[in-house]
PDB file of C-alpha atoms in Angstrom:
ATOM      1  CA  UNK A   1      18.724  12.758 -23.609  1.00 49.00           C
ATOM      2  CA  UNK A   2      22.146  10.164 -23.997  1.00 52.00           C
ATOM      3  CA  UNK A   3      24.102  14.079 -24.619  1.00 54.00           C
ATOM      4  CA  UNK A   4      22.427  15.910 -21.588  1.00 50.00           C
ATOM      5  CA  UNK A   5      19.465  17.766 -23.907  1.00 52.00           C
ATOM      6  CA  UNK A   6      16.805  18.057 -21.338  1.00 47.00           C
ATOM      7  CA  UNK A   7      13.660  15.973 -22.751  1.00 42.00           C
ATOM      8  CA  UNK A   8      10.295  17.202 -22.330  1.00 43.00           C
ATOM      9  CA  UNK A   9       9.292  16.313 -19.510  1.00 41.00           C
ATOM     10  CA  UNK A  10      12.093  18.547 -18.609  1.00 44.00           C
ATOM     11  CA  UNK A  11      14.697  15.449 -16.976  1.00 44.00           C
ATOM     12  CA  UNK A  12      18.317  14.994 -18.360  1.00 42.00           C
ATOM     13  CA  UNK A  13      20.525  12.331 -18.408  1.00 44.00           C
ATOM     14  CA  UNK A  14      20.247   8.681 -19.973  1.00 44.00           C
ATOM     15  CA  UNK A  15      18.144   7.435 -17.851  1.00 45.00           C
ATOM     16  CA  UNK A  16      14.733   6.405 -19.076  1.00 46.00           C
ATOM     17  CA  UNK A  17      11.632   6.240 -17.450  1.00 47.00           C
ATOM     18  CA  UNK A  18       7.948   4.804 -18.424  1.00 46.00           C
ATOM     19  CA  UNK A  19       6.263   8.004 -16.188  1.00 50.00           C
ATOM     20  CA  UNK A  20       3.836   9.690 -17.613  1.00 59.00           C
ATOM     21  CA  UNK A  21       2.660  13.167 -17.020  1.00 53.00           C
ATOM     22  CA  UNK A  22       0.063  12.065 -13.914  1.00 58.00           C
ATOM     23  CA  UNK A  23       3.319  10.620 -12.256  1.00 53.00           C
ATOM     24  CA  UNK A  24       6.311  12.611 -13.430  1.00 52.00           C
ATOM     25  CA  UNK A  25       9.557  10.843 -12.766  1.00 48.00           C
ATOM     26  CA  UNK A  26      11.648  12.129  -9.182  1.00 48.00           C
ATOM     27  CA  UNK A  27      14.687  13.054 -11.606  1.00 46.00           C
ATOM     28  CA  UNK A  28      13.267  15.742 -12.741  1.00 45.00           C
ATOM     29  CA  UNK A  29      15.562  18.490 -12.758  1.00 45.00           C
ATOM     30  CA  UNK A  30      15.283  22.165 -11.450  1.00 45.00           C
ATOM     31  CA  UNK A  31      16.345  25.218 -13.261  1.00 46.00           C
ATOM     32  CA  UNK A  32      16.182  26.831 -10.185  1.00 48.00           C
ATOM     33  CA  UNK A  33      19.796  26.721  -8.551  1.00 45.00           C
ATOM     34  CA  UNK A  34      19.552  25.558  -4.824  1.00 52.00           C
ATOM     35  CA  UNK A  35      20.532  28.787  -2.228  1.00 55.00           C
ATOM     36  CA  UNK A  36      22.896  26.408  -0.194  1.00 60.00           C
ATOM     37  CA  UNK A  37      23.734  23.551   0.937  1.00 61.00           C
ATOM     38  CA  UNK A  38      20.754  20.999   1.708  1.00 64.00           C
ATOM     39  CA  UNK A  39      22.759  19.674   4.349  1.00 64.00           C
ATOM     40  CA  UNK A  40      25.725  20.101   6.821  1.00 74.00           C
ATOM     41  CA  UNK A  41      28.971  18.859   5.399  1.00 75.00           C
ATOM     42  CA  UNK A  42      29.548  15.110   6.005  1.00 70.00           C
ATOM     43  CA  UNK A  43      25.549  14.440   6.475  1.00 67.00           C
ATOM     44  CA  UNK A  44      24.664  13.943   2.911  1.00 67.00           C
ATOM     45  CA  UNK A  45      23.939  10.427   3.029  1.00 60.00           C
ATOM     46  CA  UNK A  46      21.637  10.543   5.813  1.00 65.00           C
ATOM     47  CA  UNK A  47      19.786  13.423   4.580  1.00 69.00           C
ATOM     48  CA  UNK A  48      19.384  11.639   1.403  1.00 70.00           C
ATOM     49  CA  UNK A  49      17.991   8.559   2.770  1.00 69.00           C
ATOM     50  CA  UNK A  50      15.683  10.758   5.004  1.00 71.00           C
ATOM     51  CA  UNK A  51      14.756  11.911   1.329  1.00 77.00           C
ATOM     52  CA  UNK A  52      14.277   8.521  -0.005  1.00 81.00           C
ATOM     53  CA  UNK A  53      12.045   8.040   2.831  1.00 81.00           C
ATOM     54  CA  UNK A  54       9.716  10.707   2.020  1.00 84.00           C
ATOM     55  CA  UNK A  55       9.942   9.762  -1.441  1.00 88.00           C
ATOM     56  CA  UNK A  56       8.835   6.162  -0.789  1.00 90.00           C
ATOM     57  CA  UNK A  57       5.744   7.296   1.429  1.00 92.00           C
ATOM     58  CA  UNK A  58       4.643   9.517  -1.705  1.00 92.00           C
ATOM     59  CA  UNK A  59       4.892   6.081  -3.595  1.00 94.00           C
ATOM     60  CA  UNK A  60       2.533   4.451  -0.823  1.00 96.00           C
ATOM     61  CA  UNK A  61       0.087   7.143  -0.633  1.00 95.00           C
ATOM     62  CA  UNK A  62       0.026   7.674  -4.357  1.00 96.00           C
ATOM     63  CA  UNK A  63      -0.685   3.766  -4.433  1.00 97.00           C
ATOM     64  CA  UNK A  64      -3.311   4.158  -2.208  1.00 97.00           C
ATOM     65  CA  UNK A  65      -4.928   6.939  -4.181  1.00 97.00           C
ATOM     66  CA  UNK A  66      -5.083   4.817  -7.337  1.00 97.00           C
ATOM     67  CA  UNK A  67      -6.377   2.167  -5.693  1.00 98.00           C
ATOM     68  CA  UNK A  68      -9.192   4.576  -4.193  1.00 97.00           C
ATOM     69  CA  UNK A  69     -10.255   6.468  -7.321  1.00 96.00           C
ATOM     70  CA  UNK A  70     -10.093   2.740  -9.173  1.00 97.00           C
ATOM     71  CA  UNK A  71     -12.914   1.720  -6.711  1.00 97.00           C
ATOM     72  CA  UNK A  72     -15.242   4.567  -6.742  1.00 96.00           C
ATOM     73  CA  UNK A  73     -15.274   4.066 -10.856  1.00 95.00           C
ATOM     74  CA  UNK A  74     -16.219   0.558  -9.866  1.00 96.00           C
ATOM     75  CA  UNK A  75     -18.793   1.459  -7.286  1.00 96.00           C
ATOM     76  CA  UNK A  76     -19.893   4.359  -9.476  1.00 94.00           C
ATOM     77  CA  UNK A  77     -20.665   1.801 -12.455  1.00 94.00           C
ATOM     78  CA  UNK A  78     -22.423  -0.958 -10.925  1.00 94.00           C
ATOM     79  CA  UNK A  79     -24.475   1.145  -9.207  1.00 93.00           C
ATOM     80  CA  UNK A  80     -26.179   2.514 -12.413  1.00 91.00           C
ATOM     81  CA  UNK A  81     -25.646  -0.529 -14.765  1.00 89.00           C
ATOM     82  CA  UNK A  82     -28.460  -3.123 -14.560  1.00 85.00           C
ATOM     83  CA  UNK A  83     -28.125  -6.797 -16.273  1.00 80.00           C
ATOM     84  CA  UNK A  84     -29.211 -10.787 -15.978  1.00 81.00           C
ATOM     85  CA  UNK A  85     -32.636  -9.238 -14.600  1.00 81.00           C
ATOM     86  CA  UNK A  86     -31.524  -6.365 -12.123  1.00 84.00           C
ATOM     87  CA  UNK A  87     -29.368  -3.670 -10.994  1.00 89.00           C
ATOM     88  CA  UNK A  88     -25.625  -5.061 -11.161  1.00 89.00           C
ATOM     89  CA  UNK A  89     -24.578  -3.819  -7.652  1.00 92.00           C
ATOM     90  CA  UNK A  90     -27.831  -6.184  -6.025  1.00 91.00           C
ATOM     91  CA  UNK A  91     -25.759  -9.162  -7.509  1.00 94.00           C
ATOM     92  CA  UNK A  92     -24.292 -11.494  -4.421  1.00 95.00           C
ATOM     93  CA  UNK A  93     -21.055 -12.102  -6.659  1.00 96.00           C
ATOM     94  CA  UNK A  94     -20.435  -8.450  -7.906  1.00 96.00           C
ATOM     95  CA  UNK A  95     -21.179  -7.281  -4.112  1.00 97.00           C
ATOM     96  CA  UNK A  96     -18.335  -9.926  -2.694  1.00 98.00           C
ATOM     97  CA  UNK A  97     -15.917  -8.394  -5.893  1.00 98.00           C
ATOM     98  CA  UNK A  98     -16.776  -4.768  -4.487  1.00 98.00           C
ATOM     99  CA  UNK A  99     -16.561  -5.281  -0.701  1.00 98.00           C
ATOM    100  CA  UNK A 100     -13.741  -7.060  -1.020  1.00 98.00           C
ATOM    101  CA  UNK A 101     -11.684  -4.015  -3.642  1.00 98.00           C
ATOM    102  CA  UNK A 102     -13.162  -2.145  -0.441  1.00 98.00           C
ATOM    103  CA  UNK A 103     -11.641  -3.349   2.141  1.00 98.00           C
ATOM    104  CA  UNK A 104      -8.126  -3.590  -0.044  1.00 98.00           C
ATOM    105  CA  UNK A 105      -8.199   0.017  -0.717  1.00 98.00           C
ATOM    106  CA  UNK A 106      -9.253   1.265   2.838  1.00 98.00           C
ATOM    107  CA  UNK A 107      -6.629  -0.845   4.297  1.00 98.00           C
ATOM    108  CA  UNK A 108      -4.184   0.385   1.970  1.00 98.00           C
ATOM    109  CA  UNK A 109      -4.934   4.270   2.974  1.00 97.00           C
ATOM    110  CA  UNK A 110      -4.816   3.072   6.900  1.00 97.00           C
ATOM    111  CA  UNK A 111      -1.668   1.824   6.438  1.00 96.00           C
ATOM    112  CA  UNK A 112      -0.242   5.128   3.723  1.00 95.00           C
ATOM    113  CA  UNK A 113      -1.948   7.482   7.115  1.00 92.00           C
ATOM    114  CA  UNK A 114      -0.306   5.708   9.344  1.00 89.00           C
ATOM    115  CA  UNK A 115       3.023   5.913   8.309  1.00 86.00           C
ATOM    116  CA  UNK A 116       2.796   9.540   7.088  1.00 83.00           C
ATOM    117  CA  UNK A 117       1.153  10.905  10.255  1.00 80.00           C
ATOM    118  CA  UNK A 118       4.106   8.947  12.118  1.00 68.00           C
ATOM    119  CA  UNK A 119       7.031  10.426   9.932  1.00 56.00           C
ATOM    120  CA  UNK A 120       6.055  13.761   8.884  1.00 54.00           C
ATOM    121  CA  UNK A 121       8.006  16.905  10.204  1.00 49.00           C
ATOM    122  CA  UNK A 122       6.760  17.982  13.218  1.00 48.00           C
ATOM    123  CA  UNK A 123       4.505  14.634  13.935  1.00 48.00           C
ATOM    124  CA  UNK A 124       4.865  12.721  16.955  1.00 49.00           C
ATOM    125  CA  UNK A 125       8.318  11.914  18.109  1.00 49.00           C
ATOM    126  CA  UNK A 126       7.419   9.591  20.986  1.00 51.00           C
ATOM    127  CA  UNK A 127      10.113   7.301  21.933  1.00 49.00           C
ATOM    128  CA  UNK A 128      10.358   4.622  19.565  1.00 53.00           C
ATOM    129  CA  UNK A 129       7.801   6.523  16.871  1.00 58.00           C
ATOM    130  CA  UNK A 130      11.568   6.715  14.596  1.00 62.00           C
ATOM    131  CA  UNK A 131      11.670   2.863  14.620  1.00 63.00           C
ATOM    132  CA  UNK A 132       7.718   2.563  13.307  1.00 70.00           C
ATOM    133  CA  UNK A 133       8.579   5.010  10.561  1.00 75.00           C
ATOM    134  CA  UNK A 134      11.956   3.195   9.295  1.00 80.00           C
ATOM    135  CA  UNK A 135       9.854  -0.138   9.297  1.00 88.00           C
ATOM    136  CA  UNK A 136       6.722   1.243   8.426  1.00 89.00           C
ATOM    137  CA  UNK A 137       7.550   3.128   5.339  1.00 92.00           C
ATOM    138  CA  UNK A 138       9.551   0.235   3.534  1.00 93.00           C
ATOM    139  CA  UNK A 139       6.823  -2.511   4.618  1.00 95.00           C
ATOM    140  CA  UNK A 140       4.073  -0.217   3.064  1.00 95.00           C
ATOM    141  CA  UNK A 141       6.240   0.612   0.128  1.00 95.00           C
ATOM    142  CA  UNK A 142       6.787  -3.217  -0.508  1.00 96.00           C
ATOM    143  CA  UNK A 143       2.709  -4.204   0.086  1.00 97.00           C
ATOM    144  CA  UNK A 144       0.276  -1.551  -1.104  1.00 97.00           C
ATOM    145  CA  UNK A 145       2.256  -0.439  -3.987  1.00 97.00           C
ATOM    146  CA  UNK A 146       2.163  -4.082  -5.526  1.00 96.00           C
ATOM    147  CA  UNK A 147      -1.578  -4.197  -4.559  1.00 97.00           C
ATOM    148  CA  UNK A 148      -2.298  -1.449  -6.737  1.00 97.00           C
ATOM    149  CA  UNK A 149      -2.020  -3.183  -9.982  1.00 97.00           C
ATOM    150  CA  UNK A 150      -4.590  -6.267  -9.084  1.00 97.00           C
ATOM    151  CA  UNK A 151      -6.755  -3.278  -7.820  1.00 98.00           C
ATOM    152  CA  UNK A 152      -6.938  -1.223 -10.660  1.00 97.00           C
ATOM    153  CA  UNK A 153      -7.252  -4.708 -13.098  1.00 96.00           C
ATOM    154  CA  UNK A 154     -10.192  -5.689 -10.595  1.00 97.00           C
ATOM    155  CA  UNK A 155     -12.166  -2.679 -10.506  1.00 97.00           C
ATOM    156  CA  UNK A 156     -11.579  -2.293 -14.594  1.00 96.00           C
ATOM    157  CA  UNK A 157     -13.299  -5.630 -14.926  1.00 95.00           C
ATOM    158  CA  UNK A 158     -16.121  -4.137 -13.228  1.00 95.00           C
ATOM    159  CA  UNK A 159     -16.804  -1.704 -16.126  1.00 94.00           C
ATOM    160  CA  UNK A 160     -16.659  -4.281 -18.322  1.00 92.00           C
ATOM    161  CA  UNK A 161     -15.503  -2.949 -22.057  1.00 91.00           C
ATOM    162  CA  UNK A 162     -16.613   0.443 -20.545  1.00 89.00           C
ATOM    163  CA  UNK A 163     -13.515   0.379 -18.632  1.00 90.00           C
ATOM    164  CA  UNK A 164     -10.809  -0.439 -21.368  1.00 90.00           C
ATOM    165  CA  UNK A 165     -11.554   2.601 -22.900  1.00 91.00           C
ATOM    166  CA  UNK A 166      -9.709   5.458 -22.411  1.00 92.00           C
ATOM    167  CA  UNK A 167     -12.512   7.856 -21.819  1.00 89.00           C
ATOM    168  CA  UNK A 168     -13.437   5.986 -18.609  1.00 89.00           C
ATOM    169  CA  UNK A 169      -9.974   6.498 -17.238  1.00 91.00           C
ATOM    170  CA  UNK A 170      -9.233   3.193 -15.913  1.00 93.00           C
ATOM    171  CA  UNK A 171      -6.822   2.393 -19.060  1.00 94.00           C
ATOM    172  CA  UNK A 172      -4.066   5.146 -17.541  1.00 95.00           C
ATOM    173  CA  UNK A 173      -4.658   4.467 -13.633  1.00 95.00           C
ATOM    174  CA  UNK A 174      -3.825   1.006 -15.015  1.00 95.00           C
ATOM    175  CA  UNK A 175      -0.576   2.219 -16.881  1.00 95.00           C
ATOM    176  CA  UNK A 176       0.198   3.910 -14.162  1.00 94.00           C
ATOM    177  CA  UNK A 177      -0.765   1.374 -11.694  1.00 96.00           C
ATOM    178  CA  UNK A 178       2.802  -0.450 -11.596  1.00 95.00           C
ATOM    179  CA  UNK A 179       5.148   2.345 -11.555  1.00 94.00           C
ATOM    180  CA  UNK A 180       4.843   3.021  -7.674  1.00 94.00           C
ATOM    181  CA  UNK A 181       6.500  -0.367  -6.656  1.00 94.00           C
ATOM    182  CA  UNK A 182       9.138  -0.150  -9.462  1.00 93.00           C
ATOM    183  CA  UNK A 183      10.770   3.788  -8.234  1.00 87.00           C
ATOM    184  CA  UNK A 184      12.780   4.399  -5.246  1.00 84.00           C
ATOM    185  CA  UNK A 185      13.598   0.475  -4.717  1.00 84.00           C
ATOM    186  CA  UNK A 186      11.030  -2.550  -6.008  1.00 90.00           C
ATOM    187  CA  UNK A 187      10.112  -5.129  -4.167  1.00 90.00           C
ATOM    188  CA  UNK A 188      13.125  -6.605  -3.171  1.00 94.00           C
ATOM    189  CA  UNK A 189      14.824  -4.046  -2.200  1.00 93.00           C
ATOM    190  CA  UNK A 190      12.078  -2.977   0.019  1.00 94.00           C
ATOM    191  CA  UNK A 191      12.146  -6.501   1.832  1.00 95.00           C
ATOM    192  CA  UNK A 192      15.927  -6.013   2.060  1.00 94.00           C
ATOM    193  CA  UNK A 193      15.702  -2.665   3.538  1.00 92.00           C
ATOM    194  CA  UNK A 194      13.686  -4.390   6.323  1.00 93.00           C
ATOM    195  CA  UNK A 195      15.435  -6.645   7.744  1.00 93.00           C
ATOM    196  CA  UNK A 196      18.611  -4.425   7.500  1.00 90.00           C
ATOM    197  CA  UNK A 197      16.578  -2.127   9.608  1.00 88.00           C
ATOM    198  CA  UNK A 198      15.635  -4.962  11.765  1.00 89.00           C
ATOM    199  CA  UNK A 199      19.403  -5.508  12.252  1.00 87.00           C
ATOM    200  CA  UNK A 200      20.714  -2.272  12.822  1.00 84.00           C
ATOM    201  CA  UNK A 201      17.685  -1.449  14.899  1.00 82.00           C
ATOM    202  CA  UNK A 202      16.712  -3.921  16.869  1.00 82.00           C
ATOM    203  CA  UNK A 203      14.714  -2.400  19.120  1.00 82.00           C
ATOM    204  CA  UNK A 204      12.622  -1.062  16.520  1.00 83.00           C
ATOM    205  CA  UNK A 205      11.073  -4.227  16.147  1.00 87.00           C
ATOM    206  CA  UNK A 206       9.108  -4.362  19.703  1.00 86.00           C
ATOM    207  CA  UNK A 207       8.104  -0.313  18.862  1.00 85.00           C
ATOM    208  CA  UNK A 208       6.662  -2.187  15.644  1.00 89.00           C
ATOM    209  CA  UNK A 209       4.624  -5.103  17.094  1.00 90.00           C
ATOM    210  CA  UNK A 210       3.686  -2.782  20.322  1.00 89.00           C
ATOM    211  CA  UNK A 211       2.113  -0.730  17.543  1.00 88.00           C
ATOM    212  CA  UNK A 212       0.021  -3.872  15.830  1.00 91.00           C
ATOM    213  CA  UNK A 213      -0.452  -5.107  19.464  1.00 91.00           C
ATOM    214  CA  UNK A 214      -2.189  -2.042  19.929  1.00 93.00           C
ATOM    215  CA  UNK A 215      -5.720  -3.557  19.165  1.00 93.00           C
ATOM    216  CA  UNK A 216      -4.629  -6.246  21.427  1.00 93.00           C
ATOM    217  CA  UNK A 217      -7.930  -8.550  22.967  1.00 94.00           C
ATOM    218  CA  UNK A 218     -10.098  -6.896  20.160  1.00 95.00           C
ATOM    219  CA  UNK A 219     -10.179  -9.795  17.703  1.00 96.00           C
ATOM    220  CA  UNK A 220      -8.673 -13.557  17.937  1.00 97.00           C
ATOM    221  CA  UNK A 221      -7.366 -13.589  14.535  1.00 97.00           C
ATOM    222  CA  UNK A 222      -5.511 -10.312  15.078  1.00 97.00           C
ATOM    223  CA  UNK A 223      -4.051 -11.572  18.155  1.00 97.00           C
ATOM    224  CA  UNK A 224      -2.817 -14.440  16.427  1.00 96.00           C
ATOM    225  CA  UNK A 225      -1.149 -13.106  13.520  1.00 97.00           C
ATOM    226  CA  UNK A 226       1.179 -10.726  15.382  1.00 96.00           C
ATOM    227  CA  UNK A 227       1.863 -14.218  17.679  1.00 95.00           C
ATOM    228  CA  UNK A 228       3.285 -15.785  14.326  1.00 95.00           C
ATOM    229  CA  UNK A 229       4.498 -12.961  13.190  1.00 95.00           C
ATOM    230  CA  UNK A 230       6.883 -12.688  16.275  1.00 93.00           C
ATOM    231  CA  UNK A 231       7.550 -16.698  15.654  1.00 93.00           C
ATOM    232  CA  UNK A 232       8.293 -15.870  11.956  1.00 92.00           C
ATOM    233  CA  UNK A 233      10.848 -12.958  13.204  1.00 91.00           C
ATOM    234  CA  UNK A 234      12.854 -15.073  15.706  1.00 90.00           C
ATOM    235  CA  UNK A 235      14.006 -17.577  13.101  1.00 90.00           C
ATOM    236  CA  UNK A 236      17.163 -16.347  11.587  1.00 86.00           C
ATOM    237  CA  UNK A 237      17.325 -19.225   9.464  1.00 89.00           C
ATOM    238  CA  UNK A 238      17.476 -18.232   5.267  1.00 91.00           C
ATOM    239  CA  UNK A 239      15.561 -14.963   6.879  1.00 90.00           C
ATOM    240  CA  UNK A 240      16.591 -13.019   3.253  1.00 93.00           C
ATOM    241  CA  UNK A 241      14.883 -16.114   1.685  1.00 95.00           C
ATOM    242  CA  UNK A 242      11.774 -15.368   3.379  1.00 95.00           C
ATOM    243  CA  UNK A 243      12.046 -12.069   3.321  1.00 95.00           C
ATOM    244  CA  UNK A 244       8.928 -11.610   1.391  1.00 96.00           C
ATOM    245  CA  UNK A 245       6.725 -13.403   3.068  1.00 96.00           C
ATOM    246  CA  UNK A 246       7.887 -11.680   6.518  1.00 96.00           C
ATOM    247  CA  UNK A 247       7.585  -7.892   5.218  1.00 97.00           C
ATOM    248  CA  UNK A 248       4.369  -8.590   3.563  1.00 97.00           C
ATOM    249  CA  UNK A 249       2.852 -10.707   6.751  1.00 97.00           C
ATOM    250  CA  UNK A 250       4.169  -7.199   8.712  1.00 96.00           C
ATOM    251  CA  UNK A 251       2.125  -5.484   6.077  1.00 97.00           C
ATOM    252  CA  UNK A 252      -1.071  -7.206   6.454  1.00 98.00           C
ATOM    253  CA  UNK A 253      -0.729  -7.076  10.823  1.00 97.00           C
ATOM    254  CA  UNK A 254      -0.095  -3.614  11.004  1.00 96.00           C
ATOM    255  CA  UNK A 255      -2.748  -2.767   8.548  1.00 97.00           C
ATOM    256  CA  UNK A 256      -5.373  -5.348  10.585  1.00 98.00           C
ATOM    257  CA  UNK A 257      -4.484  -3.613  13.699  1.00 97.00           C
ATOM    258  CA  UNK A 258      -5.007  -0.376  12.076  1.00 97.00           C
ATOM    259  CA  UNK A 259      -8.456  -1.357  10.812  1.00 98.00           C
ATOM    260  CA  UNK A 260      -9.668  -2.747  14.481  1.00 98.00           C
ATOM    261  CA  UNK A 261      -9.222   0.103  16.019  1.00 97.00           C
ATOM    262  CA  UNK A 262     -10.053   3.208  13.805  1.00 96.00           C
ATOM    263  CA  UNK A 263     -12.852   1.180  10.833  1.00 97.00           C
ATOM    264  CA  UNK A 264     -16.218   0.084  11.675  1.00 97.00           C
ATOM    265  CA  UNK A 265     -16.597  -3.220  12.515  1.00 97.00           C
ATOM    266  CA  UNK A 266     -17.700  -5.091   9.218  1.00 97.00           C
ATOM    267  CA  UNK A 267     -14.807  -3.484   7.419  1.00 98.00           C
ATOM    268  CA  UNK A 268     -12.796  -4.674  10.309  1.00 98.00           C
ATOM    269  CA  UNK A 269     -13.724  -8.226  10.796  1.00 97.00           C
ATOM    270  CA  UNK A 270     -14.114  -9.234   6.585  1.00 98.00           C
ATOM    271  CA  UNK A 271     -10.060  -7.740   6.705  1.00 98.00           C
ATOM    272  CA  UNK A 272      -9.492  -9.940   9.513  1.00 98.00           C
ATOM    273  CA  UNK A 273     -11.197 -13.390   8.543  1.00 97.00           C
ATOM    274  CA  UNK A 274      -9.943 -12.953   4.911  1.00 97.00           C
ATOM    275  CA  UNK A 275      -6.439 -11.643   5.615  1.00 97.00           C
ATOM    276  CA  UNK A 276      -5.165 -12.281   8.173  1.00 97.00           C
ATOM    277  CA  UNK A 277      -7.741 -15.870   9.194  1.00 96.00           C
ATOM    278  CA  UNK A 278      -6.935 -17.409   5.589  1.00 94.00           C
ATOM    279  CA  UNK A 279     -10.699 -17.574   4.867  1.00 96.00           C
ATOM    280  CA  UNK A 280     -10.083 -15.990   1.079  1.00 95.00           C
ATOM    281  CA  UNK A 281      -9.289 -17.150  -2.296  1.00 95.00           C
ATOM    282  CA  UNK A 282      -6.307 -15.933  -4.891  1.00 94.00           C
ATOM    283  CA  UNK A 283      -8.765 -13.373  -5.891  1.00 96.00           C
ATOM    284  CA  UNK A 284     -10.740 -10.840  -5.367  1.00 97.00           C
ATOM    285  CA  UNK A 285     -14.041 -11.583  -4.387  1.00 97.00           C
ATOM    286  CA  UNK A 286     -14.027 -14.200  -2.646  1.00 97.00           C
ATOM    287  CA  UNK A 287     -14.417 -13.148   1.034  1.00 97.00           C
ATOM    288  CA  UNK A 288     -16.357 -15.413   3.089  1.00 96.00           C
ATOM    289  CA  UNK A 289     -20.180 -15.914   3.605  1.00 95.00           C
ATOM    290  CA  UNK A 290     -21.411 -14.007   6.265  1.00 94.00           C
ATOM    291  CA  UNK A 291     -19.582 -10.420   5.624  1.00 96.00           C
ATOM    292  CA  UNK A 292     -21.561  -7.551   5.504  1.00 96.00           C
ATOM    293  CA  UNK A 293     -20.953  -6.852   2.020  1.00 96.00           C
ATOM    294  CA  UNK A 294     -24.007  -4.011   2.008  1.00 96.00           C
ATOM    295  CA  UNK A 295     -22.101  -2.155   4.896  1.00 97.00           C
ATOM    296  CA  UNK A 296     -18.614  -1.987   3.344  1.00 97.00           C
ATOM    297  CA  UNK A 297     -19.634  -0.779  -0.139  1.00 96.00           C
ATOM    298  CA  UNK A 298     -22.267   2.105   1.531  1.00 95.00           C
ATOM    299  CA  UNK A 299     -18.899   2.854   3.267  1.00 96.00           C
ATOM    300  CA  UNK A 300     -16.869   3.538   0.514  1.00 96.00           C
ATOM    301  CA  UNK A 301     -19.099   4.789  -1.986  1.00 93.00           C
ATOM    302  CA  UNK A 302     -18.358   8.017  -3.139  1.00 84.00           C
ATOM    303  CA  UNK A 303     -22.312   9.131  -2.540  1.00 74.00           C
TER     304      UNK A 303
END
């Protein structure tokens, strides 16, 4: 509260927040009082924006959760609702909507893996592994948490009615669905935090693309997209006005070299002709003829 009452939810202060009890704000304070000092004097900063850090992959992997459970109400639905004549999930369009939420949401948790399983405590510290994290986290931060929201909307469509009620749980993953790329920095600042770690770090940028260019030979359109990526990097010119486009065209490379080496090949190749080969519409459901549609939804259906 404005006079430093502590609210319900238990956070002080007159700072508001649209969180809801599924994703409690990070102000939350403690009545606990801390043994010591959580940090040696004159290193406060940086242990804060190690902090931040951690905070920001919780955002990505708490993105890619909603975007998960969002899809397996989807799958879940269709696969037990029939109409025009027949089951809804043997329907060519509904099967393009589903494949394609599929391959959104499984790219999403490569990406939220990746970048934990490179940054946690005691994970790999490789030479060069710090300069994947500092890039990694931000870039993820800026591109799967705003893909949560056209997710969730997606998949809610698939349920119809059935899914704007609240008993179906769709309504709050959709509330909810926005908050991740609003805390600990939106999208700008995210896309700013980039290329100021591109700056300060240069060398971080070759661990980076060393990482996409892991899957290297494996598929054309891959190979590609990290060669304009590089292109896209090397102009300096209005960089910060393009800053968007860069972080999330870092997003989409690291994520389709993620997905060539560790998904099965359909999953693989409809992620790589759709986003990263420009065969794909504004929305989704509209991957190209020819994907194994079948394939990707047994994949991610929940059983």
């Amino acid at each position: 509260m404005p006079d430093g009452t502590a609210t319900r939810s238990g956070s002080s202060g007159s700072r508001t927040s649209s969180a809801t009890a599924a994703t409690p704000p990070a102000s939350r304070s403690s009545t606990t009082p801390s043994p010591g000092w959580s940090a040696p004097w004159g290193q406060g900063v940086r242990t804060i924006i190690e902090m931040v850090s951690m905070t920001r992959l919780d955002c990505v992997t708490g993105s890619a959760s909603g975007m998960r459970a969002a899809l397996v109400q989807a799958i879940h639905h269709v696969k037990h609702r029939s109409r025009f004549g027949g089951p809804l999930i043997g329907k060519p369009a509904m099967r393009n909507v589903l494949a394609d939420l599929a391959i959104e949401s499984e790219a999403a948790t490569a990406l939220a893996d990746a970048a934990g399983r490179l940054g946690r405590p005691g994970g790999p510290r490789r030479p060069g592994r710090a300069g994947v994290t500092r890039l990694a986290i931000p870039v993820g931060k800026f591109w799967v948490c705003k893909r949560q929201p056209a997710v969730v909307g997606e998949a809610l469509e698939c349920l119809g009615g059935n899914g704007y009620v609240e008993d179906s749980g769709l309504p709050r993953l959709y509330r909810d669905a926005p908050l991740n790329s609003i805390w600990e920095g939106s999208g700008n600042v995210q896309a700013l935090d980039v290329l100021r770690a591109l700056h300060r770090s240069p060398d971080s940028l070759e661990v980076f693309l060393a990482e996409a260019a892991a899957a290297s030979g494996a598929d054309r359109r891959l190979d590609e997209a990290v060669r304009e990526l590089r292109g896209q990097l090397a102009d300096q010119s209005e960089l910060e006005v393009r800053a968007r486009r860069v972080v999330e065209r870092m997003a989409l490379v690291l994520q389709g070299s993620l997905l060539v080496r560790h998904a099965p090949a359909a999953v693989a190749d409809a992620f790589c002709a759709s986003r990263l080969g420009g065969d794909w519409g504004h929305t989704f459901g509209t991957l190209p003829a020819g994907v194994d549609t079948a394939a990707i939804i047994e994949r991610a259906a929940p059983f």
